[in-house]
Amino acid sequence: MKADYLRRAIELAVENVRSGRGGPFGAVIIADGAIVAEGVNQVTSTNDPTAHAEVVAIRAACRKLGRFDLRGCQIYASCEPCPMCLAAIYWARIDQLYFGATHKDAAAAGFDDSYIYKQVPLSPRERALPTERMLEEEAQSPFEEWRRSTTKIPY
Amino acid sequence: MKADYLRRAIELAVENVRSGRGGPFGAVIIADGAIVAEGVNQVTSTNDPTAHAEVVAIRAACRKLGRFDLRGCQIYASCEPCPMCLAAIYWARIDQLYFGATHKDAAAAGFDDSYIYKQVPLSPRERALPTERMLEEEAQSPFEEWRRSTTKIPY
């Protein structure tokens, strides 16, 4: 079964390139032993740089299940998730990840996954992205409001 | 001006908690010296764990500008972006990042940003997320298809 789910993610990725919809990436999410959602890369066809296969699949699974976390679910990705998608998997509380190709394979095909993996752990001032920290004191007010809130929904 | 843009992001974050729409985070994106898009955290109100303020703002800016990259744009975030949002900023090719609170402030308010920052640089087998690599050879086929494609749109 595990190989079948991953093969489906790979097949989605191949089809996605053939159809011209986007990059060579596919993902499927399993809930209760069945595919609950599929995703393919749609960056260029939807003008959405966050529309990676895993993110698209997570959004679709949450919509379908009517909840904002995917505890108890597994994700199968044709390629190792980029840092954006990996962090999305953590935020979605997915239980397990299976993947095929590695982020080095993605880099060899022209994708920035490896580069971004190297950037994320750096401190803001070491990163290639020019970054400035400002108004740290004023910026505490949203958290103060959150602590005071009696109607908040933690996530 | 820079302080004004960041204050707007902070104000959006405070309003977002008051309205009960989501977490204490806001972001604005600047193109050609004006705000082109704003975003607030909508994880719980839209059942989308990827609907962080920066991701929401990036998607809105791309929709408005009709393109999948934001070269020449700046992003102002009430809090240091989590790894998902930081990687999304890289994928969107945003020029500059300004932020207020840090990911330690977010962690102190109960958010997993710091935890995920520690998880991302680990190798798959070191991470708390159980991960299995499979079918690496078969998983090259989407990349082979991509290399062969004459109609692909690189991103």
mmCIF file of N, CA and C in Angstrom, chain A residues 2-3 6-7 10 13 18 22 24-25 41 44 47-50 52 58-59 62 66-68 78 82 84 86-87 90-91 93-102 105-106 109 111-113 116-117 119-120 127 129-134 136 138-143 145-147 153 155, chain B residues 2-3 6-7 10 13 18 22 24-25 41 44 47-50 52 58-59 62 66-68 78 82 84 86-88 90-91 93-102 105-106 109 111-113 116-117 119-120 127 129-134 136 138-143 145-146 153 155:
data_model
loop_
_atom_site.group_PDB
_atom_site.id
_atom_site.type_symbol
_atom_site.label_atom_id
_atom_site.label_comp_id
_atom_site.label_asym_id
_atom_site.label_seq_id
_atom_site.Cartn_x
_atom_site.Cartn_y
_atom_site.Cartn_z
ATOM 1 N N LYS A 2 1.883 1.270 0.857
ATOM 2 C CA LYS A 2 2.733 2.462 0.922
ATOM 3 C C LYS A 2 3.344 2.764 -0.446
ATOM 4 N N ALA A 3 3.845 1.729 -1.114
ATOM 5 C CA ALA A 3 4.439 1.951 -2.441
ATOM 6 C C ALA A 3 3.373 2.436 -3.426
ATOM 7 N N LEU A 6 2.761 6.153 -2.875
ATOM 8 C CA LEU A 6 3.862 6.973 -3.379
ATOM 9 C C LEU A 6 3.881 6.957 -4.911
ATOM 10 N N ARG A 7 3.557 5.793 -5.493
ATOM 11 C CA ARG A 7 3.490 5.735 -6.971
ATOM 12 C C ARG A 7 2.411 6.670 -7.507
ATOM 13 N N ILE A 10 3.867 10.084 -7.578
ATOM 14 C CA ILE A 10 4.822 10.215 -8.694
ATOM 15 C C ILE A 10 4.077 10.358 -10.024
ATOM 16 N N ALA A 13 2.756 13.756 -10.459
ATOM 17 C CA ALA A 13 3.832 14.682 -10.808
ATOM 18 C C ALA A 13 4.150 14.621 -12.296
ATOM 19 N N ARG A 18 3.241 16.927 -18.011
ATOM 20 C CA ARG A 18 2.673 16.686 -19.354
ATOM 21 C C ARG A 18 1.539 17.657 -19.662
ATOM 22 N N GLY A 22 2.237 22.772 -14.159
ATOM 23 C CA GLY A 22 3.218 23.285 -13.198
ATOM 24 C C GLY A 22 4.410 22.366 -13.068
ATOM 25 N N PRO A 24 7.266 19.508 -11.532
ATOM 26 C CA PRO A 24 7.233 18.044 -11.475
ATOM 27 C C PRO A 24 7.069 17.471 -10.062
ATOM 28 N N PHE A 25 5.972 17.836 -9.425
ATOM 29 C CA PHE A 25 5.768 17.433 -8.032
ATOM 30 C C PHE A 25 4.308 17.038 -7.801
ATOM 31 N N ASN A 41 1.809 20.567 -8.138
ATOM 32 C CA ASN A 41 2.366 21.914 -8.172
ATOM 33 C C ASN A 41 1.593 22.779 -9.183
ATOM 34 N N THR A 44 2.802 28.075 -11.476
ATOM 35 C CA THR A 44 2.734 28.932 -12.665
ATOM 36 C C THR A 44 1.324 29.035 -13.235
ATOM 37 N N ASN A 47 -0.568 31.365 -10.586
ATOM 38 C CA ASN A 47 0.156 32.529 -10.066
ATOM 39 C C ASN A 47 0.189 32.528 -8.538
ATOM 40 N N ASP A 48 0.607 31.402 -7.983
ATOM 41 C CA ASP A 48 0.682 31.281 -6.530
ATOM 42 C C ASP A 48 1.976 30.548 -6.162
ATOM 43 N N PRO A 49 2.987 31.291 -5.713
ATOM 44 C CA PRO A 49 4.275 30.652 -5.404
ATOM 45 C C PRO A 49 4.199 29.690 -4.224
ATOM 46 N N THR A 50 3.093 29.684 -3.489
ATOM 47 C CA THR A 50 2.941 28.744 -2.374
ATOM 48 C C THR A 50 2.176 27.485 -2.797
ATOM 49 N N HIS A 52 2.640 24.645 -3.940
ATOM 50 C CA HIS A 52 3.408 23.417 -4.101
ATOM 51 C C HIS A 52 2.467 22.234 -3.859
ATOM 52 N N ILE A 58 -2.546 19.577 1.378
ATOM 53 C CA ILE A 58 -2.931 19.886 2.764
ATOM 54 C C ILE A 58 -4.192 20.751 2.791
ATOM 55 N N ARG A 59 -4.209 21.791 1.946
ATOM 56 C CA ARG A 59 -5.392 22.668 1.891
ATOM 57 C C ARG A 59 -6.619 21.868 1.499
ATOM 58 N N CYS A 62 -7.764 19.486 4.377
ATOM 59 C CA CYS A 62 -8.413 20.230 5.475
ATOM 60 C C CYS A 62 -9.817 20.675 5.073
ATOM 61 N N GLY A 66 -12.899 19.361 6.957
ATOM 62 C CA GLY A 66 -13.516 20.431 7.745
ATOM 63 C C GLY A 66 -12.785 20.734 9.039
ATOM 64 N N ARG A 67 -11.449 20.614 9.014
ATOM 65 C CA ARG A 67 -10.680 20.947 10.208
ATOM 66 C C ARG A 67 -9.304 21.471 9.808
ATOM 67 N N PHE A 68 -8.635 22.151 10.752
ATOM 68 C CA PHE A 68 -7.372 22.783 10.399
ATOM 69 C C PHE A 68 -6.157 21.960 10.841
ATOM 70 N N SER A 78 6.093 12.993 -4.006
ATOM 71 C CA SER A 78 6.986 12.444 -5.040
ATOM 72 C C SER A 78 8.433 12.835 -4.777
ATOM 73 N N CYS A 82 10.127 20.728 0.270
ATOM 74 C CA CYS A 82 10.982 21.907 0.491
ATOM 75 C C CYS A 82 10.700 22.420 1.910
ATOM 76 N N MET A 84 9.309 25.067 2.989
ATOM 77 C CA MET A 84 7.943 25.602 3.131
ATOM 78 C C MET A 84 6.962 24.462 3.362
ATOM 79 N N LEU A 86 7.649 21.306 4.263
ATOM 80 C CA LEU A 86 7.960 20.570 5.489
ATOM 81 C C LEU A 86 7.348 21.278 6.700
ATOM 82 N N ALA A 87 7.527 22.592 6.767
ATOM 83 C CA ALA A 87 6.950 23.344 7.891
ATOM 84 C C ALA A 87 5.423 23.281 7.842
ATOM 85 N N TYR A 90 4.370 20.130 9.446
ATOM 86 C CA TYR A 90 4.396 20.278 10.916
ATOM 87 C C TYR A 90 3.184 21.060 11.405
ATOM 88 N N TRP A 91 2.911 22.205 10.777
ATOM 89 C CA TRP A 91 1.765 23.011 11.218
ATOM 90 C C TRP A 91 0.461 22.223 11.096
ATOM 91 N N ARG A 93 0.207 19.128 11.560
ATOM 92 C CA ARG A 93 0.249 18.010 12.533
ATOM 93 C C ARG A 93 0.072 16.655 11.863
ATOM 94 N N ILE A 94 0.540 16.536 10.624
ATOM 95 C CA ILE A 94 0.496 15.246 9.929
ATOM 96 C C ILE A 94 1.388 14.253 10.664
ATOM 97 N N ASP A 95 0.955 12.973 10.719
ATOM 98 C CA ASP A 95 1.663 11.955 11.514
ATOM 99 C C ASP A 95 2.938 11.430 10.878
ATOM 100 N N GLN A 96 2.913 11.238 9.551
ATOM 101 C CA GLN A 96 4.041 10.581 8.897
ATOM 102 C C GLN A 96 4.245 11.088 7.491
ATOM 103 N N LEU A 97 5.508 11.085 7.089
ATOM 104 C CA LEU A 97 5.890 11.561 5.751
ATOM 105 C C LEU A 97 6.630 10.453 5.009
ATOM 106 N N TYR A 98 6.233 10.220 3.772
ATOM 107 C CA TYR A 98 6.951 9.317 2.867
ATOM 108 C C TYR A 98 7.318 10.112 1.637
ATOM 109 N N PHE A 99 8.553 9.987 1.184
ATOM 110 C CA PHE A 99 8.903 10.688 -0.054
ATOM 111 C C PHE A 99 9.823 9.854 -0.919
ATOM 112 N N GLY A 100 9.894 10.224 -2.233
ATOM 113 C CA GLY A 100 10.707 9.501 -3.212
ATOM 114 C C GLY A 100 12.034 10.187 -3.476
ATOM 115 N N ALA A 101 12.050 11.137 -4.405
ATOM 116 C CA ALA A 101 13.287 11.846 -4.750
ATOM 117 C C ALA A 101 13.715 12.751 -3.592
ATOM 118 N N THR A 102 14.981 13.166 -3.611
ATOM 119 C CA THR A 102 15.492 14.014 -2.533
ATOM 120 C C THR A 102 15.586 15.476 -2.973
ATOM 121 N N ASP A 105 17.990 15.912 -5.703
ATOM 122 C CA ASP A 105 17.440 15.614 -7.034
ATOM 123 C C ASP A 105 16.670 16.833 -7.564
ATOM 124 N N ALA A 106 15.899 17.470 -6.685
ATOM 125 C CA ALA A 106 15.144 18.671 -7.088
ATOM 126 C C ALA A 106 16.100 19.770 -7.522
ATOM 127 N N ALA A 109 17.458 19.366 -10.891
ATOM 128 C CA ALA A 109 16.481 19.668 -11.936
ATOM 129 C C ALA A 109 16.178 21.165 -12.014
ATOM 130 N N PHE A 111 15.512 23.358 -9.196
ATOM 131 C CA PHE A 111 14.646 23.932 -8.159
ATOM 132 C C PHE A 111 15.467 24.316 -6.922
ATOM 133 N N ASP A 112 14.998 25.355 -6.224
ATOM 134 C CA ASP A 112 15.791 25.998 -5.171
ATOM 135 C C ASP A 112 15.707 25.326 -3.805
ATOM 136 N N ASP A 113 15.155 24.134 -3.724
ATOM 137 C CA ASP A 113 14.942 23.496 -2.421
ATOM 138 C C ASP A 113 16.203 23.479 -1.553
ATOM 139 N N ILE A 116 17.238 26.929 -0.278
ATOM 140 C CA ILE A 116 16.379 27.441 0.799
ATOM 141 C C ILE A 116 16.626 26.642 2.090
ATOM 142 N N TYR A 117 16.906 25.340 1.973
ATOM 143 C CA TYR A 117 17.270 24.555 3.172
ATOM 144 C C TYR A 117 18.500 25.136 3.855
ATOM 145 N N GLN A 119 19.389 28.371 3.690
ATOM 146 C CA GLN A 119 19.081 29.724 4.166
ATOM 147 C C GLN A 119 18.306 29.719 5.488
ATOM 148 N N VAL A 120 17.353 28.813 5.633
ATOM 149 C CA VAL A 120 16.431 28.864 6.780
ATOM 150 C C VAL A 120 17.134 28.854 8.142
ATOM 151 N N ARG A 127 21.465 35.751 6.247
ATOM 152 C CA ARG A 127 20.748 35.276 5.059
ATOM 153 C C ARG A 127 20.956 36.172 3.839
ATOM 154 N N LEU A 129 18.606 37.065 1.970
ATOM 155 C CA LEU A 129 17.450 37.977 1.975
ATOM 156 C C LEU A 129 17.719 39.133 2.932
ATOM 157 N N PRO A 130 17.844 40.355 2.421
ATOM 158 C CA PRO A 130 18.071 41.487 3.329
ATOM 159 C C PRO A 130 16.910 41.606 4.322
ATOM 160 N N THR A 131 17.242 41.625 5.600
ATOM 161 C CA THR A 131 16.228 41.558 6.650
ATOM 162 C C THR A 131 16.519 42.598 7.717
ATOM 163 N N GLU A 132 15.468 43.290 8.164
ATOM 164 C CA GLU A 132 15.651 44.294 9.208
ATOM 165 C C GLU A 132 14.613 44.080 10.301
ATOM 166 N N ARG A 133 15.079 44.124 11.535
ATOM 167 C CA ARG A 133 14.191 43.967 12.677
ATOM 168 C C ARG A 133 13.917 45.357 13.231
ATOM 169 N N MET A 134 12.632 45.653 13.481
ATOM 170 C CA MET A 134 12.243 46.996 13.919
ATOM 171 C C MET A 134 11.105 46.895 14.925
ATOM 172 N N GLU A 136 10.438 46.182 17.967
ATOM 173 C CA GLU A 136 10.132 44.934 18.662
ATOM 174 C C GLU A 136 9.158 45.133 19.828
ATOM 175 N N GLU A 138 6.699 47.533 20.232
ATOM 176 C CA GLU A 138 5.321 47.718 19.728
ATOM 177 C C GLU A 138 4.751 46.404 19.190
ATOM 178 N N ALA A 139 5.635 45.582 18.640
ATOM 179 C CA ALA A 139 5.201 44.336 17.996
ATOM 180 C C ALA A 139 4.769 43.272 18.995
ATOM 181 N N GLN A 140 4.877 43.568 20.309
ATOM 182 C CA GLN A 140 4.367 42.625 21.316
ATOM 183 C C GLN A 140 2.849 42.748 21.488
ATOM 184 N N SER A 141 2.278 43.865 21.017
ATOM 185 C CA SER A 141 0.856 44.103 21.307
ATOM 186 C C SER A 141 -0.079 43.010 20.755
ATOM 187 N N PRO A 142 0.175 42.440 19.571
ATOM 188 C CA PRO A 142 -0.718 41.344 19.149
ATOM 189 C C PRO A 142 -0.687 40.157 20.118
ATOM 190 N N PHE A 143 0.505 39.857 20.651
ATOM 191 C CA PHE A 143 0.604 38.732 21.599
ATOM 192 C C PHE A 143 -0.094 39.077 22.918
ATOM 193 N N GLU A 145 -2.685 41.023 23.183
ATOM 194 C CA GLU A 145 -4.106 40.877 22.842
ATOM 195 C C GLU A 145 -4.509 39.391 22.846
ATOM 196 N N TRP A 146 -3.646 38.558 22.320
ATOM 197 C CA TRP A 146 -3.885 37.105 22.269
ATOM 198 C C TRP A 146 -3.976 36.529 23.676
ATOM 199 N N ARG A 147 -3.078 36.953 24.566
ATOM 200 C CA ARG A 147 -3.100 36.431 25.943
ATOM 201 C C ARG A 147 -4.372 36.845 26.671
ATOM 202 N N ILE A 153 -8.997 30.686 19.492
ATOM 203 C CA ILE A 153 -8.929 29.252 19.166
ATOM 204 C C ILE A 153 -7.458 28.910 18.934
ATOM 205 N N TYR A 155 -4.102 26.947 17.900
ATOM 206 C CA TYR A 155 -3.852 26.022 16.781
ATOM 207 C C TYR A 155 -2.414 25.555 16.806
ATOM 208 N N LYS B 2 8.947 53.110 6.534
ATOM 209 C CA LYS B 2 9.163 51.714 6.935
ATOM 210 C C LYS B 2 8.441 51.424 8.249
ATOM 211 N N ALA B 3 8.551 52.358 9.202
ATOM 212 C CA ALA B 3 7.877 52.151 10.484
ATOM 213 C C ALA B 3 6.355 52.147 10.288
ATOM 214 N N LEU B 6 5.266 48.752 8.959
ATOM 215 C CA LEU B 6 5.329 47.711 9.991
ATOM 216 C C LEU B 6 4.221 47.933 11.029
ATOM 217 N N ARG B 7 3.940 49.210 11.326
ATOM 218 C CA ARG B 7 2.830 49.496 12.265
ATOM 219 C C ARG B 7 1.497 49.001 11.710
ATOM 220 N N ILE B 10 1.308 45.341 12.341
ATOM 221 C CA ILE B 10 1.033 45.092 13.763
ATOM 222 C C ILE B 10 -0.446 45.358 14.072
ATOM 223 N N ALA B 13 -2.592 42.610 12.936
ATOM 224 C CA ALA B 13 -2.467 41.460 13.840
ATOM 225 C C ALA B 13 -3.354 41.628 15.073
ATOM 226 N N ARG B 18 -8.801 40.525 17.865
ATOM 227 C CA ARG B 18 -10.069 41.109 18.365
ATOM 228 C C ARG B 18 -11.269 40.572 17.605
ATOM 229 N N GLY B 22 -8.337 34.770 13.751
ATOM 230 C CA GLY B 22 -7.180 33.867 13.766
ATOM 231 C C GLY B 22 -6.100 34.353 14.699
ATOM 232 N N PRO B 24 -2.370 35.987 16.180
ATOM 233 C CA PRO B 24 -1.901 37.378 16.311
ATOM 234 C C PRO B 24 -0.793 37.746 15.335
ATOM 235 N N PHE B 25 -1.090 37.663 14.062
ATOM 236 C CA PHE B 25 -0.076 37.915 13.039
ATOM 237 C C PHE B 25 -0.672 38.689 11.867
ATOM 238 N N ASN B 41 -3.495 36.155 9.763
ATOM 239 C CA ASN B 41 -3.584 34.721 10.017
ATOM 240 C C ASN B 41 -5.052 34.275 9.999
ATOM 241 N N THR B 44 -7.605 29.231 11.675
ATOM 242 C CA THR B 44 -8.778 28.608 12.294
ATOM 243 C C THR B 44 -10.088 29.019 11.612
ATOM 244 N N ASN B 47 -9.975 27.015 8.143
ATOM 245 C CA ASN B 47 -9.497 25.618 8.183
ATOM 246 C C ASN B 47 -8.347 25.408 7.214
ATOM 247 N N ASP B 48 -7.351 26.271 7.286
ATOM 248 C CA ASP B 48 -6.186 26.150 6.403
ATOM 249 C C ASP B 48 -4.922 26.417 7.223
ATOM 250 N N PRO B 49 -4.200 25.333 7.568
ATOM 251 C CA PRO B 49 -3.009 25.511 8.408
ATOM 252 C C PRO B 49 -1.893 26.287 7.714
ATOM 253 N N THR B 50 -2.025 26.506 6.403
ATOM 254 C CA THR B 50 -1.009 27.294 5.691
ATOM 255 C C THR B 50 -1.410 28.763 5.564
ATOM 256 N N HIS B 52 -1.115 31.466 7.037
ATOM 257 C CA HIS B 52 -0.401 32.428 7.883
ATOM 258 C C HIS B 52 -0.433 33.791 7.185
ATOM 259 N N ILE B 58 1.182 37.104 0.397
ATOM 260 C CA ILE B 58 1.890 36.743 -0.847
ATOM 261 C C ILE B 58 0.887 36.302 -1.912
ATOM 262 N N ARG B 59 -0.056 35.454 -1.508
ATOM 263 C CA ARG B 59 -1.039 34.973 -2.485
ATOM 264 C C ARG B 59 -1.878 36.126 -3.023
ATOM 265 N N CYS B 62 0.243 38.340 -5.429
ATOM 266 C CA CYS B 62 0.437 37.678 -6.730
ATOM 267 C C CYS B 62 -0.840 37.722 -7.561
ATOM 268 N N GLY B 66 -0.944 39.627 -10.894
ATOM 269 C CA GLY B 66 -1.049 38.701 -12.023
ATOM 270 C C GLY B 66 0.253 38.024 -12.387
ATOM 271 N N ARG B 67 1.079 37.745 -11.364
ATOM 272 C CA ARG B 67 2.333 37.026 -11.634
ATOM 273 C C ARG B 67 2.706 36.171 -10.433
ATOM 274 N N PHE B 68 3.589 35.199 -10.654
ATOM 275 C CA PHE B 68 3.923 34.266 -9.575
ATOM 276 C C PHE B 68 5.213 34.628 -8.859
ATOM 277 N N SER B 78 4.406 41.444 11.219
ATOM 278 C CA SER B 78 4.353 41.839 12.637
ATOM 279 C C SER B 78 5.315 40.997 13.467
ATOM 280 N N CYS B 82 7.695 32.354 10.308
ATOM 281 C CA CYS B 82 8.027 30.963 10.625
ATOM 282 C C CYS B 82 8.744 30.364 9.408
ATOM 283 N N MET B 84 7.918 28.124 7.308
ATOM 284 C CA MET B 84 7.033 28.012 6.136
ATOM 285 C C MET B 84 6.948 29.350 5.410
ATOM 286 N N LEU B 86 8.953 32.009 5.756
ATOM 287 C CA LEU B 86 10.270 32.443 5.278
ATOM 288 C C LEU B 86 10.574 31.790 3.928
ATOM 289 N N ALA B 87 10.352 30.484 3.836
ATOM 290 C CA ALA B 87 10.601 29.797 2.564
ATOM 291 C C ALA B 87 9.657 30.324 1.483
ATOM 292 N N ALA B 88 8.417 30.633 1.844
ATOM 293 C CA ALA B 88 7.473 31.201 0.866
ATOM 294 C C ALA B 88 7.981 32.545 0.348
ATOM 295 N N TYR B 90 11.132 33.378 0.077
ATOM 296 C CA TYR B 90 12.188 33.038 -0.896
ATOM 297 C C TYR B 90 11.582 32.593 -2.221
ATOM 298 N N TRP B 91 10.607 31.679 -2.173
ATOM 299 C CA TRP B 91 9.987 31.211 -3.421
ATOM 300 C C TRP B 91 9.351 32.371 -4.176
ATOM 301 N N ARG B 93 10.459 35.288 -4.274
ATOM 302 C CA ARG B 93 11.541 36.194 -4.731
ATOM 303 C C ARG B 93 11.356 37.623 -4.236
ATOM 304 N N ILE B 94 10.778 37.757 -3.037
ATOM 305 C CA ILE B 94 10.617 39.085 -2.437
ATOM 306 C C ILE B 94 12.000 39.658 -2.126
ATOM 307 N N ASP B 95 12.157 40.987 -2.314
ATOM 308 C CA ASP B 95 13.478 41.628 -2.182
ATOM 309 C C ASP B 95 13.935 41.833 -0.738
ATOM 310 N N GLN B 96 12.992 42.199 0.136
ATOM 311 C CA GLN B 96 13.401 42.569 1.492
ATOM 312 C C GLN B 96 12.328 42.219 2.505
ATOM 313 N N LEU B 97 12.807 41.908 3.707
ATOM 314 C CA LEU B 97 11.911 41.530 4.811
ATOM 315 C C LEU B 97 12.146 42.456 6.002
ATOM 316 N N TYR B 98 11.060 42.962 6.559
ATOM 317 C CA TYR B 98 11.095 43.728 7.807
ATOM 318 C C TYR B 98 10.167 43.020 8.782
ATOM 319 N N PHE B 99 10.624 42.858 10.013
ATOM 320 C CA PHE B 99 9.713 42.244 10.987
ATOM 321 C C PHE B 99 9.883 42.868 12.363
ATOM 322 N N GLY B 100 8.845 42.660 13.218
ATOM 323 C CA GLY B 100 8.833 43.247 14.559
ATOM 324 C C GLY B 100 9.240 42.247 15.631
ATOM 325 N N ALA B 101 8.285 41.470 16.123
ATOM 326 C CA ALA B 101 8.575 40.484 17.171
ATOM 327 C C ALA B 101 9.415 39.340 16.599
ATOM 328 N N THR B 102 10.036 38.571 17.484
ATOM 329 C CA THR B 102 10.891 37.470 17.023
ATOM 330 C C THR B 102 10.176 36.125 17.173
ATOM 331 N N ASP B 105 9.504 35.377 20.698
ATOM 332 C CA ASP B 105 8.275 36.000 21.221
ATOM 333 C C ASP B 105 7.055 35.147 20.841
ATOM 334 N N ALA B 106 7.056 34.656 19.597
ATOM 335 C CA ALA B 106 5.934 33.813 19.149
ATOM 336 C C ALA B 106 5.859 32.536 19.988
ATOM 337 N N ALA B 109 4.329 32.978 23.270
ATOM 338 C CA ALA B 109 2.869 33.125 23.211
ATOM 339 C C ALA B 109 2.177 31.819 22.830
ATOM 340 N N PHE B 111 3.192 29.573 20.174
ATOM 341 C CA PHE B 111 3.258 29.144 18.771
ATOM 342 C C PHE B 111 4.555 28.366 18.509
ATOM 343 N N ASP B 112 4.482 27.427 17.546
ATOM 344 C CA ASP B 112 5.551 26.440 17.345
ATOM 345 C C ASP B 112 6.706 26.904 16.467
ATOM 346 N N ASP B 113 6.769 28.183 16.176
ATOM 347 C CA ASP B 113 7.796 28.675 15.239
ATOM 348 C C ASP B 113 9.201 28.190 15.594
ATOM 349 N N ILE B 116 9.747 24.448 15.051
ATOM 350 C CA ILE B 116 9.867 24.070 13.635
ATOM 351 C C ILE B 116 11.203 24.563 13.069
ATOM 352 N N TYR B 117 11.676 25.739 13.527
ATOM 353 C CA TYR B 117 13.016 26.204 13.118
ATOM 354 C C TYR B 117 14.094 25.194 13.507
ATOM 355 N N GLN B 119 13.540 21.901 13.821
ATOM 356 C CA GLN B 119 13.303 20.650 13.092
ATOM 357 C C GLN B 119 13.807 20.704 11.639
ATOM 358 N N VAL B 120 13.600 21.827 10.965
ATOM 359 C CA VAL B 120 13.883 21.899 9.516
ATOM 360 C C VAL B 120 15.313 21.512 9.148
ATOM 361 N N ARG B 127 14.483 13.956 12.643
ATOM 362 C CA ARG B 127 13.306 14.782 12.959
ATOM 363 C C ARG B 127 12.273 14.040 13.799
ATOM 364 N N LEU B 129 9.203 14.162 13.184
ATOM 365 C CA LEU B 129 8.236 13.651 12.203
ATOM 366 C C LEU B 129 8.757 12.347 11.602
ATOM 367 N N PRO B 130 8.094 11.204 11.860
ATOM 368 C CA PRO B 130 8.559 9.944 11.275
ATOM 369 C C PRO B 130 8.545 10.051 9.742
ATOM 370 N N THR B 131 9.691 9.767 9.149
ATOM 371 C CA THR B 131 9.860 9.987 7.707
ATOM 372 C C THR B 131 10.510 8.766 7.075
ATOM 373 N N GLU B 132 9.999 8.365 5.915
ATOM 374 C CA GLU B 132 10.581 7.218 5.216
ATOM 375 C C GLU B 132 10.813 7.575 3.764
ATOM 376 N N ARG B 133 11.999 7.231 3.288
ATOM 377 C CA ARG B 133 12.351 7.485 1.895
ATOM 378 C C ARG B 133 12.175 6.186 1.129
ATOM 379 N N MET B 134 11.486 6.241 -0.017
ATOM 380 C CA MET B 134 11.169 5.038 -0.791
ATOM 381 C C MET B 134 11.245 5.330 -2.283
ATOM 382 N N GLU B 136 13.295 5.793 -4.678
ATOM 383 C CA GLU B 136 14.004 6.971 -5.193
ATOM 384 C C GLU B 136 14.218 6.905 -6.704
ATOM 385 N N GLU B 138 12.293 5.330 -9.120
ATOM 386 C CA GLU B 138 11.030 5.641 -9.823
ATOM 387 C C GLU B 138 10.681 7.121 -9.708
ATOM 388 N N ALA B 139 11.067 7.709 -8.584
ATOM 389 C CA ALA B 139 10.701 9.110 -8.312
ATOM 390 C C ALA B 139 11.502 10.106 -9.145
ATOM 391 N N GLN B 140 12.435 9.612 -9.965
ATOM 392 C CA GLN B 140 13.145 10.518 -10.873
ATOM 393 C C GLN B 140 12.314 10.833 -12.117
ATOM 394 N N SER B 141 11.277 10.006 -12.385
ATOM 395 C CA SER B 141 10.560 10.163 -13.660
ATOM 396 C C SER B 141 9.915 11.551 -13.844
ATOM 397 N N PRO B 142 9.373 12.187 -12.786
ATOM 398 C CA PRO B 142 8.845 13.539 -13.017
ATOM 399 C C PRO B 142 9.937 14.512 -13.472
ATOM 400 N N PHE B 143 11.146 14.362 -12.923
ATOM 401 C CA PHE B 143 12.237 15.263 -13.315
ATOM 402 C C PHE B 143 12.681 14.978 -14.750
ATOM 403 N N GLU B 145 10.731 13.879 -17.081
ATOM 404 C CA GLU B 145 9.656 14.487 -17.885
ATOM 405 C C GLU B 145 9.869 15.999 -17.985
ATOM 406 N N TRP B 146 10.255 16.605 -16.881
ATOM 407 C CA TRP B 146 10.497 18.057 -16.837
ATOM 408 C C TRP B 146 11.642 18.440 -17.773
ATOM 409 N N ILE B 153 7.278 26.046 -17.882
ATOM 410 C CA ILE B 153 7.496 27.420 -17.424
ATOM 411 C C ILE B 153 8.325 27.334 -16.147
ATOM 412 N N TYR B 155 10.172 28.303 -12.689
ATOM 413 C CA TYR B 155 9.786 29.266 -11.642
ATOM 414 C C TYR B 155 10.805 29.263 -10.549
#
